JSON list of C-alpha atoms in Angstrom, two decimals:
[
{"chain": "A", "resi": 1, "resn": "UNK", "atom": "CA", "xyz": [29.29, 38.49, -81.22]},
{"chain": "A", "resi": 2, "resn": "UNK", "atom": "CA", "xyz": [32.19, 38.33, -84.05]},
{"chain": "A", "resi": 3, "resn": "UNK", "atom": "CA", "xyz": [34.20, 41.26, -84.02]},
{"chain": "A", "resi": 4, "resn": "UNK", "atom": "CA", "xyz": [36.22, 42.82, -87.13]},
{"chain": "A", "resi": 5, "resn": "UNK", "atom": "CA", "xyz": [38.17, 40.63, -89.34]},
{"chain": "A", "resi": 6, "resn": "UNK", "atom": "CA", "xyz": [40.94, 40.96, -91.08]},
{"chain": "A", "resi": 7, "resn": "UNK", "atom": "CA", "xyz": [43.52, 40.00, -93.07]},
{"chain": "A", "resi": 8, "resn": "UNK", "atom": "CA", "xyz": [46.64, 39.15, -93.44]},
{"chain": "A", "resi": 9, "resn": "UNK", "atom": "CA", "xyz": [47.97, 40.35, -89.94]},
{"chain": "A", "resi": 10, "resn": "UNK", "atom": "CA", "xyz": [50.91, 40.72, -91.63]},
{"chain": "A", "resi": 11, "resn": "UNK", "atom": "CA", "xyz": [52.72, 41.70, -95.16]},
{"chain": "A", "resi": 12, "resn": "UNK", "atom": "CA", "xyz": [55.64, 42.27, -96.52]},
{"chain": "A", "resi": 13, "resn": "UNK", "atom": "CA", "xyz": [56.32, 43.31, -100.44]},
{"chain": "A", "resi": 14, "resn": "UNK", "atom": "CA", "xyz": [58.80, 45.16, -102.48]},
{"chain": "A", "resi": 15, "resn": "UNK", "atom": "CA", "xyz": [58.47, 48.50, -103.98]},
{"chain": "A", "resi": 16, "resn": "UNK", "atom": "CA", "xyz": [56.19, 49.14, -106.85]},
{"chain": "A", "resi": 17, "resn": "UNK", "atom": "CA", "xyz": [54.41, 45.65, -106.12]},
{"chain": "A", "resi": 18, "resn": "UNK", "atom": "CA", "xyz": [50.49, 45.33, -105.48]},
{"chain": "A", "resi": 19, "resn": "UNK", "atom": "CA", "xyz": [49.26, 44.52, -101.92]},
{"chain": "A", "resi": 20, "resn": "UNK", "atom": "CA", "xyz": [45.41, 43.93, -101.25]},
{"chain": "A", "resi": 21, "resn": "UNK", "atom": "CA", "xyz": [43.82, 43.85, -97.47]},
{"chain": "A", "resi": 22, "resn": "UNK", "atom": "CA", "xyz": [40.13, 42.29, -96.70]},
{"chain": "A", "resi": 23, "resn": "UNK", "atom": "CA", "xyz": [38.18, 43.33, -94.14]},
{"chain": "A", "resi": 24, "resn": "UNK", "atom": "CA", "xyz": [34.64, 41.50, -92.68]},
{"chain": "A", "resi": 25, "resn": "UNK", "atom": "CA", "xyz": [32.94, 44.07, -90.37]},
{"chain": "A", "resi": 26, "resn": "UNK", "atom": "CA", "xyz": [30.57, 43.56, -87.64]},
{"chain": "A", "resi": 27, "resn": "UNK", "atom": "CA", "xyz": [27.45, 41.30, -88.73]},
{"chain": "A", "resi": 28, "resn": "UNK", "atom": "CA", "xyz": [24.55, 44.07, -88.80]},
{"chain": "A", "resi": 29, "resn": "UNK", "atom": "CA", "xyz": [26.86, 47.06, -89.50]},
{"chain": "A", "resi": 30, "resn": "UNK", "atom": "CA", "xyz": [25.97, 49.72, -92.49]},
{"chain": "A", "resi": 31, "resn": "UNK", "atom": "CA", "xyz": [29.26, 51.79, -92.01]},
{"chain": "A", "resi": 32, "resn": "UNK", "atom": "CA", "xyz": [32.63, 50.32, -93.05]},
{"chain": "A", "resi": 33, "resn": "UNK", "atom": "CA", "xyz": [35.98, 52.17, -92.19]},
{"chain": "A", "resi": 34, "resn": "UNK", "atom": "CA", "xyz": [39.80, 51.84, -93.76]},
{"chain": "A", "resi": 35, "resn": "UNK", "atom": "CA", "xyz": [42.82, 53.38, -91.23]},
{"chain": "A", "resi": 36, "resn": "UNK", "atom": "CA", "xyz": [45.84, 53.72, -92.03]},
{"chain": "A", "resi": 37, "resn": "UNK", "atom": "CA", "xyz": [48.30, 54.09, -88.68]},
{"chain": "A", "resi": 38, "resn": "UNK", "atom": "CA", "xyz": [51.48, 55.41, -89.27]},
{"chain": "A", "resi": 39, "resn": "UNK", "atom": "CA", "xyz": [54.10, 54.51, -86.73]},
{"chain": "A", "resi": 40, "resn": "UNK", "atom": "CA", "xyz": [54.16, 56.37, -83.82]},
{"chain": "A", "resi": 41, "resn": "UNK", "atom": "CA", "xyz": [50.82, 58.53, -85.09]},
{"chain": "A", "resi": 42, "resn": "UNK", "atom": "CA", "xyz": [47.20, 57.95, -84.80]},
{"chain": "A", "resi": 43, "resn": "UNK", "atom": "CA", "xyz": [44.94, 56.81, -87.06]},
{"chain": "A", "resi": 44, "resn": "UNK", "atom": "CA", "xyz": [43.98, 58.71, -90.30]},
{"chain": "A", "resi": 45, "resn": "UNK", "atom": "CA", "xyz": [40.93, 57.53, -91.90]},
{"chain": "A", "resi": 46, "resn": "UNK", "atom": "CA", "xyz": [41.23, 56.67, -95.79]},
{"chain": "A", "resi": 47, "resn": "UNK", "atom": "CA", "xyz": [37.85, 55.86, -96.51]},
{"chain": "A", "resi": 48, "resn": "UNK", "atom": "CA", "xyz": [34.21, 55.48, -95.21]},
{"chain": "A", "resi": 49, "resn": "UNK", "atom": "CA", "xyz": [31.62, 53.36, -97.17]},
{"chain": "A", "resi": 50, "resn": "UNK", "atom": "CA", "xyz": [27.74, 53.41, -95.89]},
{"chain": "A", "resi": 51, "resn": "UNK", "atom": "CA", "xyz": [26.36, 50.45, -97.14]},
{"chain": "A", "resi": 52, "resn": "UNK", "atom": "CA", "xyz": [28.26, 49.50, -100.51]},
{"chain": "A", "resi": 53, "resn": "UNK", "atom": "CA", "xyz": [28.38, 53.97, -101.16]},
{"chain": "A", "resi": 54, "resn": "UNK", "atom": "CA", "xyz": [31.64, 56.06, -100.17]},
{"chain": "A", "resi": 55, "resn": "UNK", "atom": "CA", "xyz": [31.04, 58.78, -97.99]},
{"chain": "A", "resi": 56, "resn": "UNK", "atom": "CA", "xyz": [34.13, 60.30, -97.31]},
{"chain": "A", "resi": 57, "resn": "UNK", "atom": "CA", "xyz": [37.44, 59.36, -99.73]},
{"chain": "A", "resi": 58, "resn": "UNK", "atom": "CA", "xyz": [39.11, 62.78, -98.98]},
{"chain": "A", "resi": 59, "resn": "UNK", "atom": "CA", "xyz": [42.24, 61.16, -97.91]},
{"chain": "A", "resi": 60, "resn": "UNK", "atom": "CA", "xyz": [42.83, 58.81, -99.87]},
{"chain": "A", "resi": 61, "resn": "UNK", "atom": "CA", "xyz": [45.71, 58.72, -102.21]},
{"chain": "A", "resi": 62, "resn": "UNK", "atom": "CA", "xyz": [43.89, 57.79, -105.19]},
{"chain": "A", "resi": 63, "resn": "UNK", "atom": "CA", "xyz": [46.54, 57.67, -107.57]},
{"chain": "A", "resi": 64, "resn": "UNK", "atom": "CA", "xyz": [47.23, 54.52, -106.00]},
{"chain": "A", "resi": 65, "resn": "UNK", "atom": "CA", "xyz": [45.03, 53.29, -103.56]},
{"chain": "A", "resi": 66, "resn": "UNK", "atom": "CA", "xyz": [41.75, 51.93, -104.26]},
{"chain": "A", "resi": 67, "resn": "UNK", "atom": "CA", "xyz": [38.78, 50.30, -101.81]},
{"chain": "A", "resi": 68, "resn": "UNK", "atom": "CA", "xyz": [35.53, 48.66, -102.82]},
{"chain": "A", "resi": 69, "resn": "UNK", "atom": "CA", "xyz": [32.96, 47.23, -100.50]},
{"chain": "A", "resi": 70, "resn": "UNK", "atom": "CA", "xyz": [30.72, 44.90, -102.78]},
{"chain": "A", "resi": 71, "resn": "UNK", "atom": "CA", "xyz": [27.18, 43.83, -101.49]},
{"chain": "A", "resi": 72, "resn": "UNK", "atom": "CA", "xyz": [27.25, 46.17, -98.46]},
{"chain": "A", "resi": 73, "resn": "UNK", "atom": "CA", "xyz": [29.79, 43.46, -96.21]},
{"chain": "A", "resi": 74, "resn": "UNK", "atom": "CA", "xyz": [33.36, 42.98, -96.56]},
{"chain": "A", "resi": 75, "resn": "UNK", "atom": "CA", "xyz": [35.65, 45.44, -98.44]},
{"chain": "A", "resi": 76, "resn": "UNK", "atom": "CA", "xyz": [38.78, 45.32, -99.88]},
{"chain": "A", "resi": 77, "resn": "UNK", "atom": "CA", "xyz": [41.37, 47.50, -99.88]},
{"chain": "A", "resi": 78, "resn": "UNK", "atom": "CA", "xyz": [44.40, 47.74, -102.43]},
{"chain": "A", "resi": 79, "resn": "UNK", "atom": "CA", "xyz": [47.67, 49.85, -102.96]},
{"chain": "A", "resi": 80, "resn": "UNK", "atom": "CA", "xyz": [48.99, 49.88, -106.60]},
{"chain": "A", "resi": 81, "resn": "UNK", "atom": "CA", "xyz": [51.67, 50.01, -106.71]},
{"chain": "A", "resi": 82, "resn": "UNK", "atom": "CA", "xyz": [53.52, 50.51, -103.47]},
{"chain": "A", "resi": 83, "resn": "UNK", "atom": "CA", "xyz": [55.69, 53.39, -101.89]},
{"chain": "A", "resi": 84, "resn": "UNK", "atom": "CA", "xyz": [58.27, 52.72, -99.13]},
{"chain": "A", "resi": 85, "resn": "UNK", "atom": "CA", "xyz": [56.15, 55.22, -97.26]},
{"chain": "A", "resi": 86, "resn": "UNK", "atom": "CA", "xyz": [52.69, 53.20, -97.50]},
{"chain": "A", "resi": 87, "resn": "UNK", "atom": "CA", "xyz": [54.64, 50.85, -94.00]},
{"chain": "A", "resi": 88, "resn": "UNK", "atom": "CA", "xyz": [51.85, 51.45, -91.72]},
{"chain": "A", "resi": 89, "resn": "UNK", "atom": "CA", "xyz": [49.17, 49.10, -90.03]},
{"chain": "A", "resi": 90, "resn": "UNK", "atom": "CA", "xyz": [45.91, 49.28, -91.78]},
{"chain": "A", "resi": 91, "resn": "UNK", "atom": "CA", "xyz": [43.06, 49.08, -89.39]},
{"chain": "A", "resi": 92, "resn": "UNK", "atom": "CA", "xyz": [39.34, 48.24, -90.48]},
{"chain": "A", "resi": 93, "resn": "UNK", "atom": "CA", "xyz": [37.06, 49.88, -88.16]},
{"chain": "A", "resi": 94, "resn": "UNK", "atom": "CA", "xyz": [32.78, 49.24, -88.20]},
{"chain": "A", "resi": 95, "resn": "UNK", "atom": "CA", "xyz": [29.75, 50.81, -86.43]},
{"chain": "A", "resi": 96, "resn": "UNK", "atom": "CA", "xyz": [26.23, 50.30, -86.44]},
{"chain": "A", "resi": 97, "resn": "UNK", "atom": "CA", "xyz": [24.72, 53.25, -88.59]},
{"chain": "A", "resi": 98, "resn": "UNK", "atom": "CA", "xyz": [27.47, 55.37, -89.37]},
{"chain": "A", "resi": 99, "resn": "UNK", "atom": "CA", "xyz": [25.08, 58.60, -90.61]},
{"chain": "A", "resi": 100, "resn": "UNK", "atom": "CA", "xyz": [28.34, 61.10, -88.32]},
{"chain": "A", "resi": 101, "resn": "UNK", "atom": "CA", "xyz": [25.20, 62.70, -86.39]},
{"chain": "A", "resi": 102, "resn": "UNK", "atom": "CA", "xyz": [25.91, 61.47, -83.01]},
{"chain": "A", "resi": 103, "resn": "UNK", "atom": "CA", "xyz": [29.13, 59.96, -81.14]},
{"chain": "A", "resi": 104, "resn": "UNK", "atom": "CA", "xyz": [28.86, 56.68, -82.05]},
{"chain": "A", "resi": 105, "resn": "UNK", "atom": "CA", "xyz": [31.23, 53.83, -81.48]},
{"chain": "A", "resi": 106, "resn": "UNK", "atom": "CA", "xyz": [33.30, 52.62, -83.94]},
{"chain": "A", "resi": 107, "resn": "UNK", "atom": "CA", "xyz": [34.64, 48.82, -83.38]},
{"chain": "A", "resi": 108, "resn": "UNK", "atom": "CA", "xyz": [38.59, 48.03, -84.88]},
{"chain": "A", "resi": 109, "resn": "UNK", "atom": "CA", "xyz": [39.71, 45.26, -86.34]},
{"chain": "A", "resi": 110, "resn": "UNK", "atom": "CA", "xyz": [43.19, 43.75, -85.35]},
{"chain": "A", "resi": 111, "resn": "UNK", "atom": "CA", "xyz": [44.73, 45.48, -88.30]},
{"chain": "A", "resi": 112, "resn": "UNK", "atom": "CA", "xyz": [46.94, 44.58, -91.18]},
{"chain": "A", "resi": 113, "resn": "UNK", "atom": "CA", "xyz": [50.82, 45.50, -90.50]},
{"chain": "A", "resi": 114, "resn": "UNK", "atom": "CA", "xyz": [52.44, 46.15, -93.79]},
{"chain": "A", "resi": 115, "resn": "UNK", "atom": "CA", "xyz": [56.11, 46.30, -94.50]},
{"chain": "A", "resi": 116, "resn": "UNK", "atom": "CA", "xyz": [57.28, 47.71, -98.10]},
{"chain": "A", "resi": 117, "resn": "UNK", "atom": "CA", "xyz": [61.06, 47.03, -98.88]},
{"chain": "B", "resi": 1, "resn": "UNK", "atom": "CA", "xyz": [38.34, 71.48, -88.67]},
{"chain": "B", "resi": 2, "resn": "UNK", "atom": "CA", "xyz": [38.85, 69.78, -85.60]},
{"chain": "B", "resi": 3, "resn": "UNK", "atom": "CA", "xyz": [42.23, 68.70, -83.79]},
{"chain": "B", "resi": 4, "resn": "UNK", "atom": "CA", "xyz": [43.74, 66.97, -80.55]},
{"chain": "B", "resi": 5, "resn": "UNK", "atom": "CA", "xyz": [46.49, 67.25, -78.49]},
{"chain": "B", "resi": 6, "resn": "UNK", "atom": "CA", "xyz": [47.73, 64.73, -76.51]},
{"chain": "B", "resi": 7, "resn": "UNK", "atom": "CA", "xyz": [49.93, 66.21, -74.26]},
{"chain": "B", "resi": 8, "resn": "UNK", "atom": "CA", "xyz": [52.84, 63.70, -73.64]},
{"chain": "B", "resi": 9, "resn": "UNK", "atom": "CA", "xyz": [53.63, 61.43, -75.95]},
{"chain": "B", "resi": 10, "resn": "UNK", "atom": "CA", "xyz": [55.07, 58.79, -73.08]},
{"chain": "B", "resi": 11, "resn": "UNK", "atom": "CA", "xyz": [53.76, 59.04, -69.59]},
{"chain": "B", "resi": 12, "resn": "UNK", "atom": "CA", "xyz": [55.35, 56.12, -66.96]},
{"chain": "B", "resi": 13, "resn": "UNK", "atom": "CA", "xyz": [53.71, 55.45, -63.28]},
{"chain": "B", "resi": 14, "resn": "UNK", "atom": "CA", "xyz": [54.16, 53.21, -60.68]},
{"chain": "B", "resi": 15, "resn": "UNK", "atom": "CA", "xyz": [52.25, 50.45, -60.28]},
{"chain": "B", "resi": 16, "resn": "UNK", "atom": "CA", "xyz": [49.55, 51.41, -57.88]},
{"chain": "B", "resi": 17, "resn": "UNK", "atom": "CA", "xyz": [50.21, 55.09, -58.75]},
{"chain": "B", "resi": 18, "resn": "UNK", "atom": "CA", "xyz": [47.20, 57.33, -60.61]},
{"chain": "B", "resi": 19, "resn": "UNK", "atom": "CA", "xyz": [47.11, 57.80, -64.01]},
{"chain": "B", "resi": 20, "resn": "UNK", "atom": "CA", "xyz": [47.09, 60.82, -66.05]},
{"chain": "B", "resi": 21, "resn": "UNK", "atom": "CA", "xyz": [46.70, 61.23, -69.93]},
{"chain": "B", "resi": 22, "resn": "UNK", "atom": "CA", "xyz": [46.10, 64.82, -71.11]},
{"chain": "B", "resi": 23, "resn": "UNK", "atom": "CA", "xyz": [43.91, 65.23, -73.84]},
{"chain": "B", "resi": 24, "resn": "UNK", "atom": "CA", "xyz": [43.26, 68.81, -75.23]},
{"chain": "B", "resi": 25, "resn": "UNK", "atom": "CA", "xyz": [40.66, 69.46, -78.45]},
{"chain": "B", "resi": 26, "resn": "UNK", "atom": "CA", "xyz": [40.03, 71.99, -80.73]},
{"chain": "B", "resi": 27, "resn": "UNK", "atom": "CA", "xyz": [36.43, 72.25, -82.50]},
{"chain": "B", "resi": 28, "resn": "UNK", "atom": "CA", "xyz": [33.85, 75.36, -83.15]},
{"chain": "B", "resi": 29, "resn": "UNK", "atom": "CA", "xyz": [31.22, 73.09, -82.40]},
{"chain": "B", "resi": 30, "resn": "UNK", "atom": "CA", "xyz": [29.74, 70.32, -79.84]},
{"chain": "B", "resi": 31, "resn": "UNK", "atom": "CA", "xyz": [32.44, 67.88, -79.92]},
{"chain": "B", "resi": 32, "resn": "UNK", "atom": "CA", "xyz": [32.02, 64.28, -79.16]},
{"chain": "B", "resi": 33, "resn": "UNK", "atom": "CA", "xyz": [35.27, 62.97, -77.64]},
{"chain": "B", "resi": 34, "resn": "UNK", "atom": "CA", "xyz": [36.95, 59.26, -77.02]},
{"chain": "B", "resi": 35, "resn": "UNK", "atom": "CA", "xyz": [39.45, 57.42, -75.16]},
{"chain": "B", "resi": 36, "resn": "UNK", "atom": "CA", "xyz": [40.47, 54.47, -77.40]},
{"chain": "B", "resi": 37, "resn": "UNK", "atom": "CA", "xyz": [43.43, 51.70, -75.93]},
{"chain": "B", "resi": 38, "resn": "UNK", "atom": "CA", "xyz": [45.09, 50.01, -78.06]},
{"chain": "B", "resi": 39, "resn": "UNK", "atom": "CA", "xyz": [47.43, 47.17, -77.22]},
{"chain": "B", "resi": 40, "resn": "UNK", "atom": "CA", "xyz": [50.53, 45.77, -78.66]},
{"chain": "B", "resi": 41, "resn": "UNK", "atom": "CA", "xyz": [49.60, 44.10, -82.60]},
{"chain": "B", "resi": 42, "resn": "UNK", "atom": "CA", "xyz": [46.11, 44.58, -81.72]},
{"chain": "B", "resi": 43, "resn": "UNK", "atom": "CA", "xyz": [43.31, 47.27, -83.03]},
{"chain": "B", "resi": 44, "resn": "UNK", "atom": "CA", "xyz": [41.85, 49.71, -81.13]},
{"chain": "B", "resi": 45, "resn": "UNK", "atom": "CA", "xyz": [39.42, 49.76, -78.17]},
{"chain": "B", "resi": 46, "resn": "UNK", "atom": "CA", "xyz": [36.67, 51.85, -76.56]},
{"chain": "B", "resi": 47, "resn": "UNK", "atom": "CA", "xyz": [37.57, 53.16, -73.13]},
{"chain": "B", "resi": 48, "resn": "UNK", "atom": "CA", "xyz": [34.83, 55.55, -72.74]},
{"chain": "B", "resi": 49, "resn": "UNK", "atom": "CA", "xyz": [33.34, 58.05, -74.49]},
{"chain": "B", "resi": 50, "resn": "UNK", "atom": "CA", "xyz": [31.33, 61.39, -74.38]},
{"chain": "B", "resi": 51, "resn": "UNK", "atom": "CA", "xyz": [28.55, 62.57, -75.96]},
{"chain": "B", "resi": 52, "resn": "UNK", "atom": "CA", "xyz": [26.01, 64.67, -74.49]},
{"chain": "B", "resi": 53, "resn": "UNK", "atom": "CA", "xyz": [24.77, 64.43, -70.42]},
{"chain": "B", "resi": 54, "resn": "UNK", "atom": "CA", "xyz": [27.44, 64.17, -67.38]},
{"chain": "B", "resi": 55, "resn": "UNK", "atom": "CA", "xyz": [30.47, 65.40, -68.47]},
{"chain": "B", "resi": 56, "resn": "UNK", "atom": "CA", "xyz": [32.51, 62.74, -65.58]},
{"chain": "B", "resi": 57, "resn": "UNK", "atom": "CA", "xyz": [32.01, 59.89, -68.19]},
{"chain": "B", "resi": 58, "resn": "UNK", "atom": "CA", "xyz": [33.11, 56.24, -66.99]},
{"chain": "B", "resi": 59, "resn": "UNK", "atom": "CA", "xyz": [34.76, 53.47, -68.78]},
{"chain": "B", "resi": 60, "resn": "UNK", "atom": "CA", "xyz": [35.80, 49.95, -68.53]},
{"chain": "B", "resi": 61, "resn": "UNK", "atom": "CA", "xyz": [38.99, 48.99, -66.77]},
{"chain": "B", "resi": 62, "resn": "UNK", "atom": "CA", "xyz": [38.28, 51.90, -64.13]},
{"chain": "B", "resi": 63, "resn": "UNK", "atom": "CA", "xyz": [39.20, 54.72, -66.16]},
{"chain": "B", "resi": 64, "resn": "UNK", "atom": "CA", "xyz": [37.13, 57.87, -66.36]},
{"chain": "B", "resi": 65, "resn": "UNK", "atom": "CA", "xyz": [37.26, 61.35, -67.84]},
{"chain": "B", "resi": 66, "resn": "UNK", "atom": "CA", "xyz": [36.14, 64.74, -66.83]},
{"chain": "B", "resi": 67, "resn": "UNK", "atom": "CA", "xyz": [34.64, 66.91, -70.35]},
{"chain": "B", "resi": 68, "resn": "UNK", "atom": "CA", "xyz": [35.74, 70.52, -69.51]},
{"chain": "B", "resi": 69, "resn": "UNK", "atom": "CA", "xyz": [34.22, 72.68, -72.08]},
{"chain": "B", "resi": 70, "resn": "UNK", "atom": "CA", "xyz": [36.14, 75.70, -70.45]},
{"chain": "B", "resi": 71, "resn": "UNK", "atom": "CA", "xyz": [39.22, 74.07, -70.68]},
{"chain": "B", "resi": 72, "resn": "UNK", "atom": "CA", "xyz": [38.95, 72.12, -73.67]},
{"chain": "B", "resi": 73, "resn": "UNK", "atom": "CA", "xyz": [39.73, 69.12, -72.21]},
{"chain": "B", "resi": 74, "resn": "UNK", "atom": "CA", "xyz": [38.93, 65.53, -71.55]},
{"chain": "B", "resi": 75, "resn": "UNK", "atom": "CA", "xyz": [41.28, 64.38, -69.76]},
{"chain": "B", "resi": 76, "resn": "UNK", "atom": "CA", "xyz": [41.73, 60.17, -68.76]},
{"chain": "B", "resi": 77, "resn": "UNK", "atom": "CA", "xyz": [42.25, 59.42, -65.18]},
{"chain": "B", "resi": 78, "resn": "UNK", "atom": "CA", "xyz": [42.68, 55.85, -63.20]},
{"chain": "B", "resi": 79, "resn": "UNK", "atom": "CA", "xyz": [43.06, 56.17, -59.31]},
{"chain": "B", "resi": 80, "resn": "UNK", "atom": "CA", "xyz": [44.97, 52.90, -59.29]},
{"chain": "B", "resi": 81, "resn": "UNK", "atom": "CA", "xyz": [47.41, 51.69, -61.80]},
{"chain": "B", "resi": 82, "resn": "UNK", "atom": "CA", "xyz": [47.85, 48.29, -62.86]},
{"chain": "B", "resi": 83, "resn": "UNK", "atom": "CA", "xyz": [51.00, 46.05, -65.14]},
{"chain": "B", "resi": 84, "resn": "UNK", "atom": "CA", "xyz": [48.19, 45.26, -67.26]},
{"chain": "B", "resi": 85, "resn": "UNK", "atom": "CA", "xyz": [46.87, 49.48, -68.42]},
{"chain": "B", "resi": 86, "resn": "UNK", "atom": "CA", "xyz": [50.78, 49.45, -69.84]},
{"chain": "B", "resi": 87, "resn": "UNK", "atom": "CA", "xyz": [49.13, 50.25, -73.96]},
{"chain": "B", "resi": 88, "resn": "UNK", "atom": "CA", "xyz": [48.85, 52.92, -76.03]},
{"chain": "B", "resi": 89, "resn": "UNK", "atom": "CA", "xyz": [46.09, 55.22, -75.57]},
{"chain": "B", "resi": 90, "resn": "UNK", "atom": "CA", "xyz": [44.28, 57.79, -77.89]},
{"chain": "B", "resi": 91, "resn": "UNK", "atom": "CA", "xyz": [42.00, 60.86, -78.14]},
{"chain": "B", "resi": 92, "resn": "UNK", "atom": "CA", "xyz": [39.46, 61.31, -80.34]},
{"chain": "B", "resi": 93, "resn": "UNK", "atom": "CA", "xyz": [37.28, 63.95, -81.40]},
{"chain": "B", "resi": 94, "resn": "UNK", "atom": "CA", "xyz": [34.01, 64.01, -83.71]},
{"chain": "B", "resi": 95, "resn": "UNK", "atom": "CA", "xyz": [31.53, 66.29, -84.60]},
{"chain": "B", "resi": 96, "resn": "UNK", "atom": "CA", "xyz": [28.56, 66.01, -86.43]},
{"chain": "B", "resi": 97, "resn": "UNK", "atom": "CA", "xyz": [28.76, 65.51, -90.17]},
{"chain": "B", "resi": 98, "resn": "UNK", "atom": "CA", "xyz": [32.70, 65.22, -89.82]},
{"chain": "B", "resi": 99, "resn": "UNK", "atom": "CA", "xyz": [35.27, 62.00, -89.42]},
{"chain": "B", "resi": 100, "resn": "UNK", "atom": "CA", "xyz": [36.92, 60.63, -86.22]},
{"chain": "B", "resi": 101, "resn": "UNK", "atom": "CA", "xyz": [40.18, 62.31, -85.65]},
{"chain": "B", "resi": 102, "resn": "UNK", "atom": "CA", "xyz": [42.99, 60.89, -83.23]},
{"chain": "B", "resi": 103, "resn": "UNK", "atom": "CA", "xyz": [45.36, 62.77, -81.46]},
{"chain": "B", "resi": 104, "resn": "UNK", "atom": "CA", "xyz": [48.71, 60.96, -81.88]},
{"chain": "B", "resi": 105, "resn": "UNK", "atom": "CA", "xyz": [48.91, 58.74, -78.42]},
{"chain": "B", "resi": 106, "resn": "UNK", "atom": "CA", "xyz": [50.03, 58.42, -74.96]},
{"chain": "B", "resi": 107, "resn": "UNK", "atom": "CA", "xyz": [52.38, 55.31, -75.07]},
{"chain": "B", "resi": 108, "resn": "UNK", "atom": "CA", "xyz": [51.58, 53.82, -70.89]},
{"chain": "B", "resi": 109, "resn": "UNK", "atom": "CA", "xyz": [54.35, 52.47, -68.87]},
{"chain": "B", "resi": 110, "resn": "UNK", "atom": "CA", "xyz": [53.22, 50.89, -65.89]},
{"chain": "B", "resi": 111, "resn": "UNK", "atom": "CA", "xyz": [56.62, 50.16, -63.31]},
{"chain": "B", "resi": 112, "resn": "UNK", "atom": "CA", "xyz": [56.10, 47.29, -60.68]}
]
C-alpha cells in the first residue's frame, strides 16, 4: 500500500513570495491533515479536511495561508505571501475515518522542508 | 485543553543500554496517547499507541509503554538499545472530539 505523498521535499523562496505544497493521502482515506513542524517543536496541526469539508482550521493563519482539498483526495496547501517565520517542515498526515471519536492512527507523509530568505 | 510533557528534550544511551523517554499528559478526560518516531528528513511514524484495554501497550521495534492513569504518564521503554532507535521521538495525546497534540520530542542518541 502507497503511503503519503508529497511534494516538493524541499523549498526555498524569498520573503513576501508565494509557496504552494501538494499532498496525495492514503488511497481509501476520508480525513486529510496539514502540520506544520517548527524546528526543534512538535507538530501543530493547521488544518483537518473530512472528505473535501474542513473540520478544524483553528490554527491556521488565515491571513495568509490557505488549503483546499478538491474532490475528497489530494489537497493543496499555500502561504501568501511568506514570513521569515513560516521555515518549518510541513507534514501531510491521513487516516482512515477521521470522525476524532476513538484513537485512531494517523499516517505522515515525508514532509515538505521550507526555507524563507 | 490537553498538553504533554516530554521530559528531556535529549536523552543518550549506550548501545545495548535500556531506553527511557518520559512522557507526562494533561487532559480532564479519557486520553488516547502515542509514541510517534520520526527519523532524520522523514515524516512521522507509529510506535505504539493506547486506547482503551491493557494499559502495557506494545509496539514495533521492541518498544512498549506502561499508561499510568495515576501518574499521568505513558512512558516509552526498550530493554535493549540499538545504533539504529538513534531518531526523534514524540508524545501524543487525543481525546475525543479534539486534535492530536505533540509534546515537543525526545531527540535519541544511541553510543556504540
Amino acid at each position: 500500500e502507497a503511503g503519503v505523498a508529497q511534494s516538493p521535499r524541499y523549498k526555498i523562496i524569498e520573503k513576501r513570495q508565494s509557496v504552494a505544497f501538494w499532498c496525495n493521502p492514503i488511497s481509501g482515506h476520508a480525513t486529510l491533515y496539514w502540520y506544520q513542524q517548527i524546528l526543534g517543536q512538535g507538530p501543530k496541526l493547521l488544518i483537518q479536511f473530512q472528505n473535501n469539508g474542513v473540520v478544524d482550521d483553528s490554527q491556521l493563519p488565515k491571513d495568509r495561508f490557505s488549503a483546499e482539498r478538491l474532490k475528497g483526495v489530494d489537497s493543496t496547501l499555500k502561504i501568501q505571501p511568506a514570513k521569515l517565520e513560516d521555515s518549518a517542515v510541513y507534514l501531510c498526515a491521513s487516516s482512515l475515518v477521521g470522525i476524532s471519536t476513538r484513537g485512531e492512527t494517523q499516517y505522515f507523509g515525508p514532509g515538505t522542508r521550507l526555507l524563507v530568505l | 485543553a490537553q498538553s504533554v510533557t516530554q521530559l528531556g528534550s535529549h536523552v543518550s544511551v549506550s548501545e545495548g543500554a535500556l531506553v527511557l523517554l518520559r512522557c507526562n499528559y494533561s487532559s480532564s478526560v479519557p486520553p488516547y496517547l502515542f509514541w510517534y518516531v520520526q527519523y532524520p528528513n522523514q515524516g512521522l511514524q507509529l510506535l505504539l499507541k493506547y486506547t482503551t484495554g491493557a494499559t502495557l501497550v506494545k509496539g514495533i521495534n521492541g518498544f512498549e509503554a506502561e499508561f499510568k492513569k495515576s501518574e499521568t504518564s505513558f512512558h516509552l521503554t526498550k530493554p535493549s538499545a540499538h545504533m539504529s532507535d538513534a531518531a526523534e521521538y514524540f508524545c501524543a495525546v487525543k481525546t475525543s472530539g479534539s486534535r492530536l497534540t505533540f509534546g515537543e520530542g525526545t531527540q535519541l542518541t544511541v553510543n556504540p
